mmCIF file of C-alpha atoms in Angstrom:
data_model
loop_
_atom_site.group_PDB
_atom_site.id
_atom_site.type_symbol
_atom_site.label_atom_id
_atom_site.label_comp_id
_atom_site.label_asym_id
_atom_site.label_seq_id
_atom_site.Cartn_x
_atom_site.Cartn_y
_atom_site.Cartn_z
ATOM 1 C CA MET J 19 169.885 191.900 189.269
ATOM 2 C CA GLU J 20 168.557 192.826 192.665
ATOM 3 C CA SER J 21 165.789 190.553 193.950
ATOM 4 C CA LEU J 22 164.484 193.246 196.319
ATOM 5 C CA LEU J 23 163.626 196.781 195.239
ATOM 6 C CA GLN J 24 163.318 199.794 197.520
ATOM 7 C CA VAL J 25 159.947 201.588 197.521
ATOM 8 C CA GLY J 26 160.403 203.915 200.487
ATOM 9 C CA ILE J 27 162.191 204.964 203.648
ATOM 10 C CA ILE J 28 160.519 205.380 207.034
ATOM 11 C CA SER J 29 161.204 209.012 207.900
ATOM 12 C CA SER J 30 159.365 209.303 211.224
ATOM 13 C CA THR J 31 156.465 208.126 213.309
ATOM 14 C CA HIS J 32 153.021 209.635 212.754
ATOM 15 C CA GLY J 33 150.851 209.964 215.830
ATOM 16 C CA ILE J 34 150.925 207.484 218.700
ATOM 17 C CA LYS J 35 149.060 204.492 217.204
ATOM 18 C CA GLY J 36 151.952 202.937 215.289
ATOM 19 C CA GLU J 37 151.678 204.784 211.980
ATOM 20 C CA VAL J 38 154.795 205.893 210.099
ATOM 21 C CA LYS J 39 155.586 208.595 207.562
ATOM 22 C CA VAL J 40 157.283 207.043 204.568
ATOM 23 C CA PHE J 41 159.243 208.978 201.970
ATOM 24 C CA PRO J 42 158.416 207.119 198.729
ATOM 25 C CA THR J 43 161.373 206.209 196.511
ATOM 26 C CA THR J 44 159.105 204.899 193.772
ATOM 27 C CA ASP J 45 157.857 206.951 190.823
ATOM 28 C CA ASP J 46 154.221 206.405 191.799
ATOM 29 C CA ALA J 47 153.357 206.726 195.496
ATOM 30 C CA ASN J 48 149.812 205.506 194.726
ATOM 31 C CA ARG J 49 151.282 202.027 194.291
ATOM 32 C CA PHE J 50 151.206 201.712 198.102
ATOM 33 C CA LYS J 51 147.395 201.414 197.857
ATOM 34 C CA LYS J 52 147.824 198.123 195.963
ATOM 35 C CA LEU J 53 150.576 196.684 198.170
ATOM 36 C CA LYS J 54 149.489 194.177 200.789
ATOM 37 C CA GLU J 55 152.909 193.793 202.379
ATOM 38 C CA VAL J 56 156.412 195.243 202.326
ATOM 39 C CA LEU J 57 159.754 194.056 203.623
ATOM 40 C CA LEU J 58 161.469 196.122 206.291
ATOM 41 C CA ASP J 59 165.269 196.112 206.162
ATOM 42 C CA THR J 60 166.271 196.552 209.818
ATOM 43 C CA GLY J 61 169.972 196.379 209.000
ATOM 44 C CA LYS J 62 170.215 192.993 210.704
ATOM 45 C CA GLU J 63 167.245 191.179 209.178
ATOM 46 C CA THR J 64 164.354 191.606 206.787
ATOM 47 C CA LEU J 65 160.882 191.590 208.334
ATOM 48 C CA SER J 66 157.691 191.016 206.369
ATOM 49 C CA LEU J 67 155.074 193.624 207.346
ATOM 50 C CA LYS J 68 151.386 193.475 206.397
ATOM 51 C CA ILE J 69 149.968 196.869 205.423
ATOM 52 C CA GLU J 70 146.807 197.669 207.367
ATOM 53 C CA SER J 71 146.116 201.185 206.031
ATOM 54 C CA VAL J 72 147.494 203.760 203.598
ATOM 55 C CA LYS J 73 147.024 207.544 203.671
ATOM 56 C CA PHE J 74 148.806 210.409 201.991
ATOM 57 C CA PHE J 75 150.144 213.626 203.543
ATOM 58 C CA LYS J 76 152.069 216.114 201.380
ATOM 59 C CA GLN J 77 154.922 214.168 199.769
ATOM 60 C CA PHE J 78 154.682 211.347 202.328
ATOM 61 C CA VAL J 79 152.773 208.084 202.531
ATOM 62 C CA ILE J 80 151.352 207.294 205.970
ATOM 63 C CA LEU J 81 151.401 203.537 206.599
ATOM 64 C CA LYS J 82 149.970 201.464 209.416
ATOM 65 C CA PHE J 83 151.316 197.927 209.772
ATOM 66 C CA LYS J 84 149.393 195.043 211.302
ATOM 67 C CA GLY J 85 150.646 194.264 214.819
ATOM 68 C CA PHE J 86 152.317 197.655 215.335
ATOM 69 C CA ASP J 87 149.780 199.529 217.456
ATOM 70 C CA SER J 88 151.827 202.084 219.365
ATOM 71 C CA ILE J 89 154.587 204.570 218.703
ATOM 72 C CA ASN J 90 156.885 202.404 220.870
ATOM 73 C CA ASP J 91 156.430 199.403 218.530
ATOM 74 C CA ILE J 92 157.552 201.259 215.401
ATOM 75 C CA GLU J 93 159.831 204.102 216.565
ATOM 76 C CA LYS J 94 163.028 202.023 216.336
ATOM 77 C CA TYR J 95 162.553 201.631 212.572
ATOM 78 C CA LYS J 96 162.952 205.326 211.673
ATOM 79 C CA GLY J 97 165.370 205.675 208.762
ATOM 80 C CA LYS J 98 164.938 202.052 207.657
ATOM 81 C CA ARG J 99 164.221 200.985 204.081
ATOM 82 C CA LEU J 100 160.989 199.437 202.822
ATOM 83 C CA LEU J 101 161.413 196.899 200.034
ATOM 84 C CA VAL J 102 159.297 194.752 197.737
ATOM 85 C CA THR J 103 160.149 191.560 195.917
ATOM 86 C CA ARG J 104 160.586 191.769 192.175
ATOM 87 C CA GLU J 105 157.272 189.878 191.830
ATOM 88 C CA ASN J 106 155.505 192.719 193.699
ATOM 89 C CA ALA J 107 157.249 195.477 191.753
ATOM 90 C CA VAL J 108 155.380 197.623 189.254
ATOM 91 C CA GLU J 109 155.313 196.379 185.688
ATOM 92 C CA LEU J 110 157.682 198.299 183.483
ATOM 93 C CA LYS J 111 156.843 199.614 180.044
ATOM 94 C CA GLU J 112 159.178 199.162 177.113
ATOM 95 C CA ASP J 113 162.452 201.096 177.594
ATOM 96 C CA GLU J 114 161.823 201.477 181.350
ATOM 97 C CA TYR J 115 164.237 200.035 183.903
ATOM 98 C CA PHE J 116 164.614 199.852 187.653
ATOM 99 C CA ILE J 117 167.377 202.155 188.876
ATOM 100 C CA ALA J 118 168.863 199.287 190.891
ATOM 101 C CA ASP J 119 169.292 197.311 187.659
ATOM 102 C CA LEU J 120 171.009 200.169 185.794
ATOM 103 C CA GLU J 121 173.595 201.008 188.427
ATOM 104 C CA GLY J 122 176.776 199.079 187.698
ATOM 105 C CA VAL J 123 176.106 198.621 183.974
ATOM 106 C CA ASN J 124 179.137 198.911 181.667
ATOM 107 C CA VAL J 125 178.825 201.797 179.213
ATOM 108 C CA VAL J 126 180.161 201.747 175.640
ATOM 109 C CA SER J 127 179.910 204.618 173.145
ATOM 110 C CA ASP J 128 178.673 204.184 169.591
ATOM 111 C CA ASP J 129 182.255 204.569 168.328
ATOM 112 C CA GLY J 130 183.016 201.240 170.062
ATOM 113 C CA LYS J 131 185.018 202.672 172.969
ATOM 114 C CA TYR J 132 184.447 201.505 176.533
ATOM 115 C CA LYS J 133 183.540 204.580 178.578
ATOM 116 C CA GLY J 134 182.994 203.359 182.125
ATOM 117 C CA VAL J 135 180.293 202.308 184.588
ATOM 118 C CA LEU J 136 176.919 203.864 185.309
ATOM 119 C CA VAL J 137 177.145 204.756 189.003
ATOM 120 C CA GLU J 138 174.019 206.832 189.639
ATOM 121 C CA VAL J 139 170.673 207.763 188.143
ATOM 122 C CA ILE J 140 169.751 211.364 188.907
ATOM 123 C CA GLU J 141 166.034 212.078 188.749
ATOM 124 C CA THR J 142 165.512 215.641 187.523
ATOM 125 C CA GLY J 143 161.809 215.737 186.693
ATOM 126 C CA ALA J 144 162.118 216.335 182.944
ATOM 127 C CA ASN J 145 164.268 213.292 182.243
ATOM 128 C CA ASP J 146 166.699 211.228 184.252
ATOM 129 C CA VAL J 147 170.427 211.871 183.958
ATOM 130 C CA TYR J 148 172.906 209.001 184.063
ATOM 131 C CA ALA J 149 176.179 209.584 185.931
ATOM 132 C CA ILE J 150 178.924 207.498 184.348
ATOM 133 C CA ARG J 151 182.323 207.130 186.005
ATOM 134 C CA LEU J 152 184.814 207.198 183.148
ATOM 135 C CA GLU J 153 187.938 205.056 183.121
ATOM 136 C CA ASP J 154 190.080 208.101 184.003
ATOM 137 C CA GLY J 155 187.913 208.835 187.071
ATOM 138 C CA ARG J 156 185.997 211.780 185.620
ATOM 139 C CA MET J 157 182.195 211.791 185.631
ATOM 140 C CA LEU J 158 180.106 212.005 182.466
ATOM 141 C CA LEU J 159 176.536 213.174 182.933
ATOM 142 C CA ILE J 160 174.355 212.078 180.045
ATOM 143 C CA PRO J 161 170.616 212.689 179.647
ATOM 144 C CA ALA J 162 168.473 209.558 179.510
ATOM 145 C CA ILE J 163 166.928 210.417 176.146
ATOM 146 C CA LYS J 164 166.636 208.318 172.982
ATOM 147 C CA GLU J 165 169.262 210.432 171.197
ATOM 148 C CA CYS J 166 171.847 209.461 173.837
ATOM 149 C CA ILE J 167 170.781 206.039 175.150
ATOM 150 C CA LEU J 168 170.838 203.785 172.114
ATOM 151 C CA LEU J 169 170.593 200.347 173.740
ATOM 152 C CA VAL J 170 170.288 198.843 177.206
ATOM 153 C CA ASN J 171 170.986 195.131 177.546
ATOM 154 C CA LEU J 172 170.761 194.109 181.194
ATOM 155 C CA GLU J 173 171.464 190.442 180.412
ATOM 156 C CA GLU J 174 174.866 191.461 179.009
ATOM 157 C CA ASN J 175 175.299 194.244 181.627
ATOM 158 C CA ARG J 176 175.844 196.714 178.782
ATOM 159 C CA MET J 177 174.586 200.126 177.683
ATOM 160 C CA LEU J 178 175.329 201.695 174.307
ATOM 161 C CA ILE J 179 175.361 205.485 174.276
ATOM 162 C CA HIS J 180 175.880 208.363 171.880
ATOM 163 C CA VAL J 181 177.780 211.249 173.438
ATOM 164 C CA LEU J 182 176.353 214.527 172.150
ATOM 165 C CA ASP J 183 178.877 217.214 171.156
ATOM 166 C CA GLY J 184 180.016 219.198 174.181
ATOM 167 C CA LEU J 185 179.095 216.588 176.817
ATOM 168 C CA LEU J 186 182.594 215.145 176.986
ATOM 169 C CA ASP J 187 185.638 217.331 176.479
ATOM 170 C CA ASP J 188 188.780 215.229 176.050
ATOM 171 C CA THR J 189 191.149 218.004 177.151
ATOM 172 C CA SER J 190 192.350 217.696 180.710
ATOM 173 C CA GLU J 191 191.762 220.443 183.260
ATOM 174 C CA ASN J 192 195.498 221.227 183.308
ATOM 175 C CA GLU J 193 195.519 221.924 179.569
ATOM 176 C CA VAL J 194 192.523 224.210 179.948
ATOM 177 C CA GLU J 195 194.223 226.094 182.827
ATOM 178 C CA LYS J 196 197.420 226.576 180.740
ATOM 179 C CA LYS J 197 195.410 228.144 177.891
ATOM 180 C CA SER J 198 193.729 230.655 180.218
#
């Protein structure tokens, strides 16, 4: 499991006094109010930054970091990721998981067959959708609902799913084209 979790990406500077606009990649942008520090992934190193102030503007969080007092101090970090340690992450409720922990999990169907690997979690608003790369290279998109996701065991790196009728057609595209 990842020890660092992404909470946002610096999208641009904000004003000339060292503030940045951050696109939050966390479900709850208000969590920035409680954070005292974040880790900045520069691509070469990870810097610990103390949060001095937090504001909100549209879908962005405006952050001011201690020691960064001009646009010149912070401008070079546009596009960089902001991370937190697992200890500073939000507490999860039952049946909630961090996306970083789900990606790479082996997926097995309730008929006992290995299906593939979960490669992406797509956030749709209503419910997440899990993109699973099947053994034959095709993608299976499965809704993250109780009827489909039967068990998640991160310690065993395993997810048990039920594939609803119509989600996975076993005929190949060539066979479908021949019938047309």
